[in-house]
Coordinates of C-alpha atoms in Angstrom, one line a residue:
X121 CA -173.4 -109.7 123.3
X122 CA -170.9 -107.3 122.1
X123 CA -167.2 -108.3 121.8
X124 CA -166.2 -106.8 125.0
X125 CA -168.8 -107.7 126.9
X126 CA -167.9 -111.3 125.5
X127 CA -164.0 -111.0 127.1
X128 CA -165.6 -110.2 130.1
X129 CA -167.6 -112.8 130.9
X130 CA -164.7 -115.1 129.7
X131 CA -162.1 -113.3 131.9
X132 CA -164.5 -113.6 135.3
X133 CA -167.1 -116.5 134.6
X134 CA -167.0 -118.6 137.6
X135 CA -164.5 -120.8 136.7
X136 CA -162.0 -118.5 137.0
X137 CA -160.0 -119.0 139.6
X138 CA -157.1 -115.8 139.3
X139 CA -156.0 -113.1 136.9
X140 CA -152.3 -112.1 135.8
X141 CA -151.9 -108.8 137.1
X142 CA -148.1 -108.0 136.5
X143 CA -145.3 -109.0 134.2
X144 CA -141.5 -108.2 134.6
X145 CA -139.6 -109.0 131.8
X146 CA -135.5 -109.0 131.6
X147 CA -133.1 -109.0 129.6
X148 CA -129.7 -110.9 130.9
X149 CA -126.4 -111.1 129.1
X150 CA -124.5 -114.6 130.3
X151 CA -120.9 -114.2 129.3
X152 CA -119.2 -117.3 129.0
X153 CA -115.4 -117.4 130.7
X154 CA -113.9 -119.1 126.9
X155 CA -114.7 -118.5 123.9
X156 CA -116.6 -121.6 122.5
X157 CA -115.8 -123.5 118.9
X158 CA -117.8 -126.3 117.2
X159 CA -117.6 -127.5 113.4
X160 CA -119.9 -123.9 112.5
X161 CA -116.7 -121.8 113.6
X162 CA -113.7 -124.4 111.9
X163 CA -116.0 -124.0 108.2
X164 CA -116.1 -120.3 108.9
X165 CA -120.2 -119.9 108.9
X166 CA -119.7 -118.5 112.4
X167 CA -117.4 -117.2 115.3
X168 CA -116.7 -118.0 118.5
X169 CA -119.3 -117.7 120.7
X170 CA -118.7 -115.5 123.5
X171 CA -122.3 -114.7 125.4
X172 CA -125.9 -116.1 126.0
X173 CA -128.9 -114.0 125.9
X174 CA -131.5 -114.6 127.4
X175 CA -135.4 -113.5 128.1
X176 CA -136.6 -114.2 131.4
X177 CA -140.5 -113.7 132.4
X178 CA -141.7 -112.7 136.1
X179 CA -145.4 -113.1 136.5
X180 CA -147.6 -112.8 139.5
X181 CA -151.6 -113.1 139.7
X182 CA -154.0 -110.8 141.9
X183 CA -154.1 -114.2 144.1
X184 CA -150.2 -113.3 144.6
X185 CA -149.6 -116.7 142.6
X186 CA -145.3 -116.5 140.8
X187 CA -144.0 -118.0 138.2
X188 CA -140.7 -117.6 136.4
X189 CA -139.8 -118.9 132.4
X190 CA -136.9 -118.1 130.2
X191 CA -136.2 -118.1 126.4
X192 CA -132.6 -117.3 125.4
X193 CA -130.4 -116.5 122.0
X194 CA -127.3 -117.7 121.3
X195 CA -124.9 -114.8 118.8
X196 CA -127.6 -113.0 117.8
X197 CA -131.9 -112.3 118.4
X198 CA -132.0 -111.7 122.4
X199 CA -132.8 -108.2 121.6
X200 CA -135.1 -109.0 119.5
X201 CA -136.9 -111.3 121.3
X202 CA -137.3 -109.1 124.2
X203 CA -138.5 -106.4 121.6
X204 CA -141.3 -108.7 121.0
X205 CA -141.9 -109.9 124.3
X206 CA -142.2 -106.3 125.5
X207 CA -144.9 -105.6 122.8
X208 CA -147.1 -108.8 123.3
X209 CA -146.9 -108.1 127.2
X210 CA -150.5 -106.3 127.5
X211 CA -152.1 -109.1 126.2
X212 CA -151.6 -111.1 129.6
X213 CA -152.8 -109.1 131.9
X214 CA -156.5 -109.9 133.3
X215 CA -156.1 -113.5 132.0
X216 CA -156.6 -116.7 133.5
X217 CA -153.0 -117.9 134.1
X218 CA -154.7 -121.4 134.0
X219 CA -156.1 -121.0 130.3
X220 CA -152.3 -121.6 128.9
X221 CA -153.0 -122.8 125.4
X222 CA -155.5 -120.5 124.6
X223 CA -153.4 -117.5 125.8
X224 CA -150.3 -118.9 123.7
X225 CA -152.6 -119.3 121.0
X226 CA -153.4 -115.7 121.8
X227 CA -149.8 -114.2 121.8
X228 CA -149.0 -116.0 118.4
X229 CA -152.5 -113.9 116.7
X230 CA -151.1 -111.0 118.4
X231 CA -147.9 -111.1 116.2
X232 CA -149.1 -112.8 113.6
X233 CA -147.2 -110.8 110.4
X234 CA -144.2 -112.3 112.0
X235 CA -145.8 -115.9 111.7
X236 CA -145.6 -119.0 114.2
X237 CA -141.6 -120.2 114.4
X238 CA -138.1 -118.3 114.9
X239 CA -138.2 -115.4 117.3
X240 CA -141.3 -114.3 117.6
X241 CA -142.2 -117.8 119.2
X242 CA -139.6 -117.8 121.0
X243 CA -140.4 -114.8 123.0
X244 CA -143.5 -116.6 123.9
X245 CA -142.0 -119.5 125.1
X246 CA -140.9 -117.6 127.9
X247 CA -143.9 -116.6 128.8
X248 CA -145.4 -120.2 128.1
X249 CA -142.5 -121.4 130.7
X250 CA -143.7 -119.3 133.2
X251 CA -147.3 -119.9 133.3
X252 CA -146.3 -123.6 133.4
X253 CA -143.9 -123.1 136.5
X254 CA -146.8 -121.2 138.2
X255 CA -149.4 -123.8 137.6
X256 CA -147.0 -126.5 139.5
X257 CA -146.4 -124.0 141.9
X258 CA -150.1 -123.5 143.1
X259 CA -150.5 -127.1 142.9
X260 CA -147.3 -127.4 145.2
X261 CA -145.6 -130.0 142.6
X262 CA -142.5 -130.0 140.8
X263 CA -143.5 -129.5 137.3
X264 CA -142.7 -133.1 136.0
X265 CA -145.5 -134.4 138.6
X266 CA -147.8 -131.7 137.6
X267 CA -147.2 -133.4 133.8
X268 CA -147.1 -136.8 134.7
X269 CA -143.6 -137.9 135.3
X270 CA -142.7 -141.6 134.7
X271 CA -139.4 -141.3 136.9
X272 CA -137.9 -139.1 139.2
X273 CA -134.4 -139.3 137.4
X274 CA -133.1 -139.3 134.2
X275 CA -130.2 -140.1 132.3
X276 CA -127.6 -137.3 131.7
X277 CA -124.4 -136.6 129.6
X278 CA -122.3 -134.0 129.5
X279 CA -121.4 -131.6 126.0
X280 CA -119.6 -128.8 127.3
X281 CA -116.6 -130.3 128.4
X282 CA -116.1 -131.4 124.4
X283 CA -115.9 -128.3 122.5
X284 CA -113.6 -128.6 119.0
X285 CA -111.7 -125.4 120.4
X286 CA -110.7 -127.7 123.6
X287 CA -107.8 -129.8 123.3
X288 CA -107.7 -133.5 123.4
X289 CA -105.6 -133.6 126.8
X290 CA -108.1 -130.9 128.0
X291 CA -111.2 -133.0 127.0
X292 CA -110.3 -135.9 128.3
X293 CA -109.7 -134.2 132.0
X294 CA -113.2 -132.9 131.3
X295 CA -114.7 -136.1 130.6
X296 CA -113.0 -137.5 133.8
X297 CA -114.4 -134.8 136.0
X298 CA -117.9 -134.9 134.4
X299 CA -117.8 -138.8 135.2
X300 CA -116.7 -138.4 138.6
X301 CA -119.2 -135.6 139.1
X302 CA -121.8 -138.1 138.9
X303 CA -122.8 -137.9 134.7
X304 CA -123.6 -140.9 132.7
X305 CA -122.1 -139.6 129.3
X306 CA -120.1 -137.8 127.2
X307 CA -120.5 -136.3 124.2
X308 CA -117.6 -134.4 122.1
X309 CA -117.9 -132.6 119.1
X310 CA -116.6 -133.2 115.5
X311 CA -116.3 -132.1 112.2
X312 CA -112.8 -131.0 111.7
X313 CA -112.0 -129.9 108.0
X314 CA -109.8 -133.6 107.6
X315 CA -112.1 -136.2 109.2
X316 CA -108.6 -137.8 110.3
X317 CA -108.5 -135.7 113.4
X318 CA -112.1 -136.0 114.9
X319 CA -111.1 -140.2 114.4
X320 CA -108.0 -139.5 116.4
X321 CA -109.7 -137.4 118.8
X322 CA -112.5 -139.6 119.1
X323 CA -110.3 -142.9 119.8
X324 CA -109.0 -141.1 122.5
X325 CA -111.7 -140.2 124.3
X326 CA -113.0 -143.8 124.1
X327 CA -110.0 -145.4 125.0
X328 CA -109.7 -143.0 127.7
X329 CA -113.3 -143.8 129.0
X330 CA -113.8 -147.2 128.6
X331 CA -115.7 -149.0 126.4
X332 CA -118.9 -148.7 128.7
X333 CA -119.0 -145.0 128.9
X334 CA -122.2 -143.9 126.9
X335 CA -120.5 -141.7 124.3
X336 CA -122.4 -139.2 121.8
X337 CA -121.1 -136.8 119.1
X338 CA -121.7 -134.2 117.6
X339 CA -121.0 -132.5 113.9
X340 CA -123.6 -129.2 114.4
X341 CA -124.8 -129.2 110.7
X342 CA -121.2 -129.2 109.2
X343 CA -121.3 -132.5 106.7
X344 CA -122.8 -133.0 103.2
X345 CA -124.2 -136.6 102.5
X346 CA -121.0 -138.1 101.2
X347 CA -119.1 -137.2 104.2
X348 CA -121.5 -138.0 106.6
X349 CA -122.2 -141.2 104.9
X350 CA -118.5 -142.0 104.7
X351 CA -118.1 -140.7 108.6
X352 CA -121.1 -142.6 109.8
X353 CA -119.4 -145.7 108.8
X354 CA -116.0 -145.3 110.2
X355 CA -117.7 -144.1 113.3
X356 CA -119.6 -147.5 113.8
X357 CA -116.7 -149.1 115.5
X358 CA -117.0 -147.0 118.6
X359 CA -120.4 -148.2 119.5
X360 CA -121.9 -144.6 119.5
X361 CA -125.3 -143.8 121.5
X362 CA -125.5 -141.4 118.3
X363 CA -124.6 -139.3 115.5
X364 CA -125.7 -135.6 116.0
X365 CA -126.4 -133.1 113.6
X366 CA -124.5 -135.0 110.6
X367 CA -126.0 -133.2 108.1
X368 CA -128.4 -129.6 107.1
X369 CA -131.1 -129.4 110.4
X370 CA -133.3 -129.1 107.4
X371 CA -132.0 -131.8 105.1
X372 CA -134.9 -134.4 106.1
X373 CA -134.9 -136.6 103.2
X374 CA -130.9 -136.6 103.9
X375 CA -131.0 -138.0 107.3
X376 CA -133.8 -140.8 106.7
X377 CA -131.4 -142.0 104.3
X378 CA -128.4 -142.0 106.5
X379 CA -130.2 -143.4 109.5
X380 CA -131.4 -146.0 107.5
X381 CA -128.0 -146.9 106.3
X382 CA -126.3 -147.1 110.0
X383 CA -126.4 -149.2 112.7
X384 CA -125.7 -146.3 114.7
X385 CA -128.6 -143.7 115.6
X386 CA -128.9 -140.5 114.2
X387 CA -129.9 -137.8 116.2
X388 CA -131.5 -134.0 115.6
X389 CA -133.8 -131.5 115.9
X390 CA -132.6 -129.0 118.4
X391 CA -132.3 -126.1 115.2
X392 CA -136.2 -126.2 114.5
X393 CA -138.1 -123.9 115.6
X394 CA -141.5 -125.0 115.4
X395 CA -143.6 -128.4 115.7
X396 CA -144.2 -128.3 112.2
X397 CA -140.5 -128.5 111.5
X398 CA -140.0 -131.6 113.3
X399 CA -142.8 -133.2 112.1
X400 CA -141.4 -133.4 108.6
X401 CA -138.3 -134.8 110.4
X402 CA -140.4 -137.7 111.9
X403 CA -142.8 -138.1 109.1
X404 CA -140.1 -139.0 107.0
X405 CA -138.0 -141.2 109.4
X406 CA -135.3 -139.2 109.7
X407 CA -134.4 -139.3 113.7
X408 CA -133.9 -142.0 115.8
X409 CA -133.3 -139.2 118.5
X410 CA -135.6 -136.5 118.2
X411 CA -133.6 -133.2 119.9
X412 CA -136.5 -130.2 120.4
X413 CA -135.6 -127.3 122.9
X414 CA -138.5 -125.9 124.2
X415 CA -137.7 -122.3 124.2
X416 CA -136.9 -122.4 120.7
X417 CA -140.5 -124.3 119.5
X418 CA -142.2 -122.0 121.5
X419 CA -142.5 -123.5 125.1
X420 CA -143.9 -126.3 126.9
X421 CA -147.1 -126.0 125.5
X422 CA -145.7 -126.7 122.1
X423 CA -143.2 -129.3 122.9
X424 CA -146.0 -131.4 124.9
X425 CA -147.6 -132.0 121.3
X426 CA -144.4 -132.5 119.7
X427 CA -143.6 -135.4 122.5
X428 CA -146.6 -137.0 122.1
X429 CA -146.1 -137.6 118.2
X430 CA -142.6 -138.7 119.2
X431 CA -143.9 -141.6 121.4
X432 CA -146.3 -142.3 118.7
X433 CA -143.6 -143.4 116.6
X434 CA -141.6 -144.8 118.9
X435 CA -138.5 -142.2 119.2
X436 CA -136.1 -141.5 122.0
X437 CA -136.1 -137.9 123.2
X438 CA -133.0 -136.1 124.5
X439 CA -134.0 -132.5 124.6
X440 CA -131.1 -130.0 123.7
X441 CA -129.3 -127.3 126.4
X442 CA -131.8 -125.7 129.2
X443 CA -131.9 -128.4 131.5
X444 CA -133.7 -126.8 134.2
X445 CA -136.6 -127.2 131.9
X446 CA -135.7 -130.1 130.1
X447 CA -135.1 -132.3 133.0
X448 CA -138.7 -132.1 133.6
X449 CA -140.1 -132.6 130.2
X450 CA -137.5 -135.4 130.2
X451 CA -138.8 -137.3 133.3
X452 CA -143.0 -137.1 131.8
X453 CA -141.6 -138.9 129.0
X454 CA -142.8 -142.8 128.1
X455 CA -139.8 -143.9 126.6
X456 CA -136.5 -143.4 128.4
X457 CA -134.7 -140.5 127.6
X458 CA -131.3 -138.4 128.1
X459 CA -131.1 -134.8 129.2
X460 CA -128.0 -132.2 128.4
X461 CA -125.8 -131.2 131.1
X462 CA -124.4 -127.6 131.0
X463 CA -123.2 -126.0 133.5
X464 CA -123.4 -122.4 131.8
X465 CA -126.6 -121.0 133.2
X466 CA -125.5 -122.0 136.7
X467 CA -124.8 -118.4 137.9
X468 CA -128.1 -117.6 137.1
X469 CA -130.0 -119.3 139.3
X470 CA -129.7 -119.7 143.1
X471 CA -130.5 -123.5 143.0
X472 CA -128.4 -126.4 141.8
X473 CA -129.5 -129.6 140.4
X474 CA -128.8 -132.8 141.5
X475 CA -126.4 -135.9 139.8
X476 CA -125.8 -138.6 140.8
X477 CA -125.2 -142.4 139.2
X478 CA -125.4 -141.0 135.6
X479 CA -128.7 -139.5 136.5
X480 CA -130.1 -135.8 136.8
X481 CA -132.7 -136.2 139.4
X482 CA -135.7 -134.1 140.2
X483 CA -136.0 -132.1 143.9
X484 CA -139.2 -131.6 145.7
X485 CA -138.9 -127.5 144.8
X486 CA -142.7 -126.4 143.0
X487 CA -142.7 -125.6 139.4
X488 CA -139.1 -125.5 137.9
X489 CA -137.5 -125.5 140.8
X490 CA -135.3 -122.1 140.3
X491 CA -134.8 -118.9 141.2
X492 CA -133.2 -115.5 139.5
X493 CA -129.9 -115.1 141.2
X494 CA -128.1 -111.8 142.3
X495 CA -125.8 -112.3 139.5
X496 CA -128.5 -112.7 136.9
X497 CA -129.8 -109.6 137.9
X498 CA -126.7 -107.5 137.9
X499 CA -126.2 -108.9 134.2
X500 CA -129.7 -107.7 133.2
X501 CA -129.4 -105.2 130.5
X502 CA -132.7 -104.1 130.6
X503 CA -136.3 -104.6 131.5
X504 CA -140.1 -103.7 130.9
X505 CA -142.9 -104.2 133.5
X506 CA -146.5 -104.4 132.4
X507 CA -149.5 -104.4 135.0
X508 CA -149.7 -103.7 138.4
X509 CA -148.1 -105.6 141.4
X510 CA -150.6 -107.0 144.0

């Protein structure tokens, strides 16, 4: 059998069920309405940020089957990843929309000189989103059921509201309305040049919240080991859910050392971009809180196997930003988790989801849930369409 002959017989053997016949892809600019600061902006390694880019992915089958995924960039690589999107698109259409591993395991060969993390995988994810959201769809679940969910809720806290650009009075209105709104946690960000003010700034908070609030924070990258050994400990007194990002999001050996030292978790992961990346975090026991993002490890696909070596050993999950997809992954997971709340990426979508009692909760909308708003469209900067429409 030649080779072609062979992609045939694969493409309409009888099991078989559809085919991807077109592909729109977009690229939308979010612009945020302030400037936002964390630690990576006070220690001058970046500026403020001012926009989200982001990659969204149309598809729909000869069977008339949708489905709808999203990748995004923050500063800098949405261009590029919809450069690399655009080039891969071909290779979807007359596929099995069902067959999604072996067509992400497809896309990666495609590119392969740009290997199997960063951008390149990234692009994919979108696509891998997509394929996901239209297999719930045809099934007529929301994607958590389609997975497996073990609870139709889960936990949520709030980061926006705690940006280090954000004054204290200002942050502590925010965390009021984010409580009131329904969210069951704050988290606030640190790493100020003098460790001084993130102590002040985190008494207040915690004074202001009560001592039952679930409170987080977060120091993006921006401590070596002394200083995050030396923070960690004067941090303990505020009965932290955890530490985020203390130290290098490659600096493994660094935080088994620290998270064996506290009492109080140490969370990371969301900077990886591959499940390779966080195994080394997990092999070497340095999370307590394991923080993928699904767009940046290459979709759903991926972070399915990175989940399942979580649970293996026993590690909470609290996925990082995107919570339209997270919130999902979130609820299919054993062990309790926490999902992000952000309310950036609202205007994109015409759907909201629901809070309540400290809990994002799933709705009874197929697949994801979403769709691309007016807005989203009028901020698309440009677009590529591969196939034919049915």
């Amino acid at each position: 059998m030649t080779q072609t002959t062979a992609k045939a017989a694969h493409r309409t053997g009888e099991a078989t069920l559809d085919t991807i016949a077109w592909i729109r892809l977009s690229s939308v600019t979010l612009p945020l309405a302030t400037p936002v600061s964390d630690a990576k902006v006070l220690t001058g390694r970046q500026k403020p940020m001012t926009e989200v880019a982001f990659l969204f992915v149309e598809l729909e089958t000869a069977g008339g089957h949708q489905g709808i995924g999203f990748s995004y960039a923050k500063r800098a690589g949405g261009p590029g990843q919809f450069a690399h999107a655009r080039e891969i698109a071909g290779n979807l259409i007359g596929e099995d929309p069902s067959d999604i591993g072996r067509i992400w395991t497809k896309l990666v060969w495609a590119g392969a000189s740009v290997g199997r993390s960063g951008l390149a995988t990234q692009a994919i994810a979108a696509y891998d989103v997509a394929l996901w959201d239209l297999k719930a769809k045809r099934a007529g679940l929301p994607l958590a059921k389609l997975l497996g969910a073990h609870r139709d809720s889960v936990r949520c806290y709030n980061t926006s509201g705690g940006f280090l650009h954000t004054p204290t009075e200002q942050v502590l209105e925010n965390a009021s309305a984010s409580l009131a709104s329904g969210i069951g946690g704050i988290k606030i960000k640190v790493g100020h040049p003098d460790g001084k003010q993130d102590l002040r700034r985190l008494t207040a908070v915690r004074e202001h919240i009560g001592e039952d609030v679930p409170l987080m924070v977060d120091a993006n990258q921006q401590w070596d080991r002394p200083t995050a050994q030396r923070m960690g400990r004067a941090l303990e007194e505020f009965g932290l859910v955890w530490i985020e990002e203390p130290l290098d999001a490659y600096d493994a050996p660094g935080h088994a050392a620290l998270a064996a030292s506290l009492d109080t978790p140490v969370a990371t992961g969301e900077m990886l971009a591959s499940v390779a990346e966080h195994w080394e975090l997990i092999r070497q026991g340095a999370a307590d809180v394991i923080q993928p993002d699904a767009p940046r490890i290459g979709g759903i696909t991926q972070f399915l196997k990175l989940a399942a070596l979580a649970e293996h050993h026993q590690l909470q999950l609290a996925p990082h930003f995107a919570m339209e997809i997270h919130l999902h992954l979130a609820a299919a997971y054993p062990i309790e988790p926490w999902v992000e709340h952000f309310d950036w990426l609202e205007p994109l979508f015409n759907e909201r989801l629901a809070i309540s009692d400290g809990r994002m909760h799933l709705s009874a909308r197929p697949g994801l849930g979403i769709t691309l708003s007016e807005q989203a469209r009028a901020w698309t900067q440009a677009t590529h369409v591969a196939g034919t429409r049915p």
